[in-house]
mmCIF file of C-alpha atoms in Angstrom:
data_model
loop_
_atom_site.group_PDB
_atom_site.id
_atom_site.type_symbol
_atom_site.label_atom_id
_atom_site.label_comp_id
_atom_site.label_asym_id
_atom_site.label_seq_id
_atom_site.Cartn_x
_atom_site.Cartn_y
_atom_site.Cartn_z
ATOM 1 C CA UNK A 1 47.975 13.432 -10.680
ATOM 2 C CA UNK A 2 51.225 11.382 -12.601
ATOM 3 C CA UNK A 3 51.751 8.161 -12.002
ATOM 4 C CA UNK A 4 55.595 6.639 -14.104
ATOM 5 C CA UNK A 5 56.992 3.356 -13.723
ATOM 6 C CA UNK A 6 60.693 3.471 -13.916
ATOM 7 C CA UNK A 7 62.502 -0.385 -13.281
ATOM 8 C CA UNK A 8 58.953 -1.212 -11.510
ATOM 9 C CA UNK A 9 59.145 1.669 -8.916
ATOM 10 C CA UNK A 10 56.053 3.785 -9.248
ATOM 11 C CA UNK A 11 56.192 7.651 -8.981
ATOM 12 C CA UNK A 12 53.656 10.035 -8.104
ATOM 13 C CA UNK A 13 53.943 13.850 -8.462
ATOM 14 C CA UNK A 14 52.117 17.013 -7.902
ATOM 15 C CA UNK A 15 52.484 20.565 -8.490
ATOM 16 C CA UNK A 16 50.717 23.607 -7.184
ATOM 17 C CA UNK A 17 51.398 26.999 -8.057
ATOM 18 C CA UNK A 18 50.365 30.464 -6.965
ATOM 19 C CA UNK A 19 50.752 34.236 -7.914
ATOM 20 C CA UNK A 20 53.050 36.148 -5.532
ATOM 21 C CA UNK A 21 53.529 40.005 -4.617
ATOM 22 C CA UNK A 22 57.070 40.527 -5.866
ATOM 23 C CA UNK A 23 58.312 36.713 -6.440
ATOM 24 C CA UNK A 24 56.084 36.637 -9.113
ATOM 25 C CA UNK A 25 54.872 32.820 -9.456
ATOM 26 C CA UNK A 26 55.563 30.210 -6.570
ATOM 27 C CA UNK A 27 55.661 26.836 -7.586
ATOM 28 C CA UNK A 28 56.050 23.657 -5.353
ATOM 29 C CA UNK A 29 56.749 20.233 -6.784
ATOM 30 C CA UNK A 30 56.465 16.957 -4.947
ATOM 31 C CA UNK A 31 57.370 13.200 -6.478
ATOM 32 C CA UNK A 32 57.190 10.058 -4.651
ATOM 33 C CA UNK A 33 58.203 6.821 -4.376
ATOM 34 C CA UNK A 34 57.525 4.443 -1.569
ATOM 35 C CA UNK A 35 60.909 4.835 -0.144
ATOM 36 C CA UNK A 36 61.590 9.053 -1.067
ATOM 37 C CA UNK A 37 59.973 11.760 -1.540
ATOM 38 C CA UNK A 38 61.940 14.747 -3.730
ATOM 39 C CA UNK A 39 60.691 18.450 -3.007
ATOM 40 C CA UNK A 40 61.383 21.416 -5.590
ATOM 41 C CA UNK A 41 60.256 25.214 -4.521
ATOM 42 C CA UNK A 42 60.867 27.802 -7.094
ATOM 43 C CA UNK A 43 60.018 31.354 -7.808
ATOM 44 C CA UNK A 44 60.449 33.793 -10.828
ATOM 45 C CA UNK A 45 62.058 36.126 -8.864
ATOM 46 C CA UNK A 46 64.003 36.729 -5.485
ATOM 47 C CA UNK A 47 65.279 39.818 -5.861
ATOM 48 C CA UNK A 48 63.923 40.839 -2.362
ATOM 49 C CA UNK A 49 66.555 38.198 -1.012
ATOM 50 C CA UNK A 50 64.249 35.831 0.422
ATOM 51 C CA UNK A 51 64.947 32.578 1.276
ATOM 52 C CA UNK A 52 63.036 29.189 -0.230
ATOM 53 C CA UNK A 53 61.691 26.408 1.868
ATOM 54 C CA UNK A 54 60.346 22.587 1.875
ATOM 55 C CA UNK A 55 59.047 20.913 4.766
ATOM 56 C CA UNK A 56 56.751 17.191 4.529
ATOM 57 C CA UNK A 57 54.861 14.887 7.151
ATOM 58 C CA UNK A 58 54.099 11.223 6.297
ATOM 59 C CA UNK A 59 51.252 9.499 7.053
ATOM 60 C CA UNK A 60 49.764 5.635 7.253
ATOM 61 C CA UNK A 61 46.532 4.481 5.682
ATOM 62 C CA UNK A 62 45.023 5.638 8.928
ATOM 63 C CA UNK A 63 46.047 9.001 8.384
ATOM 64 C CA UNK A 64 48.257 8.995 11.510
ATOM 65 C CA UNK A 65 51.670 10.721 10.994
ATOM 66 C CA UNK A 66 54.467 8.587 10.952
ATOM 67 C CA UNK A 67 57.490 10.703 9.978
ATOM 68 C CA UNK A 68 57.920 14.583 9.527
ATOM 69 C CA UNK A 69 61.156 17.094 7.790
ATOM 70 C CA UNK A 70 61.250 20.140 9.197
ATOM 71 C CA UNK A 71 61.444 22.807 7.695
ATOM 72 C CA UNK A 72 64.616 23.388 5.662
ATOM 73 C CA UNK A 73 65.508 26.560 4.118
ATOM 74 C CA UNK A 74 67.590 27.374 1.319
ATOM 75 C CA UNK A 75 70.394 30.308 1.024
ATOM 76 C CA UNK A 76 69.194 33.675 0.201
ATOM 77 C CA UNK A 77 67.893 35.051 -3.191
ATOM 78 C CA UNK A 78 68.038 31.784 -4.830
ATOM 79 C CA UNK A 79 64.810 30.898 -7.257
ATOM 80 C CA UNK A 80 65.060 27.729 -7.168
ATOM 81 C CA UNK A 81 65.531 25.291 -3.987
ATOM 82 C CA UNK A 82 66.015 20.963 -3.887
ATOM 83 C CA UNK A 83 65.259 18.896 -1.183
ATOM 84 C CA UNK A 84 64.392 15.468 -0.518
ATOM 85 C CA UNK A 85 63.131 13.203 2.455
ATOM 86 C CA UNK A 86 64.930 9.722 2.024
ATOM 87 C CA UNK A 87 63.762 6.859 3.820
ATOM 88 C CA UNK A 88 60.626 7.111 4.171
ATOM 89 C CA UNK A 89 59.467 4.586 6.982
ATOM 90 C CA UNK A 90 57.487 0.960 6.048
ATOM 91 C CA UNK A 91 53.341 1.387 6.070
ATOM 92 C CA UNK A 92 53.739 4.867 4.079
ATOM 93 C CA UNK A 93 50.384 6.228 2.361
ATOM 94 C CA UNK A 94 50.531 9.743 1.638
ATOM 95 C CA UNK A 95 53.287 12.950 1.786
ATOM 96 C CA UNK A 96 52.163 16.558 2.417
ATOM 97 C CA UNK A 97 54.879 18.922 1.154
ATOM 98 C CA UNK A 98 54.397 22.655 2.365
ATOM 99 C CA UNK A 99 56.775 25.144 -0.257
ATOM 100 C CA UNK A 100 57.406 28.528 0.801
ATOM 101 C CA UNK A 101 58.802 31.874 0.372
ATOM 102 C CA UNK A 102 59.570 33.974 3.244
ATOM 103 C CA UNK A 103 62.169 36.309 5.249
ATOM 104 C CA UNK A 104 62.411 38.951 2.463
ATOM 105 C CA UNK A 105 63.281 42.593 2.990
ATOM 106 C CA UNK A 106 60.257 44.001 1.537
ATOM 107 C CA UNK A 107 57.656 41.107 0.385
ATOM 108 C CA UNK A 108 55.578 39.008 2.472
ATOM 109 C CA UNK A 109 55.647 35.156 2.736
ATOM 110 C CA UNK A 110 53.955 32.597 0.487
ATOM 111 C CA UNK A 111 53.472 29.294 0.479
ATOM 112 C CA UNK A 112 51.509 26.292 -1.256
ATOM 113 C CA UNK A 113 50.593 23.065 -0.356
ATOM 114 C CA UNK A 114 51.214 19.298 -2.265
ATOM 115 C CA UNK A 115 49.858 15.962 -1.661
ATOM 116 C CA UNK A 116 50.840 12.561 -3.086
ATOM 117 C CA UNK A 117 49.470 9.351 -2.299
ATOM 118 C CA UNK A 118 52.061 6.443 -2.842
#
C-alpha cells in the first residue's frame, strides 16, 4: 500500500494485475482520499474490441456498505479506461474496486480486485 501526503490530504493506492488470454496483462489501479476514489483499468492490447470496466463499493469501519458505484463500461477497443467515485460519504473507511475486461468477440472476461483503507 502506498501512502502519499499532498496538501495535508492522504492518498492510498492499490495495484493488481493478472495475465489474460487475448488481452495480455489486465491491470487495475485504485487510488483514494477520504473524498474521492479514482480508478484506472488497463490491458496490454484490445484487438478483440472488448470493453473495460470498473465498479466500487465503500464500507464504514463496521464493514457495512455505505455507498456503491455500479459498473461503468468504456467504449469498445480501448486499452486504458479512467473513472472516479466522487463524494465519498462521511464515515468512509475502505474502498473496494473491481476492474474488468469483457464483451469481446473471441476471448473471455477477466477481472482484478483492488482495496484501500482510507
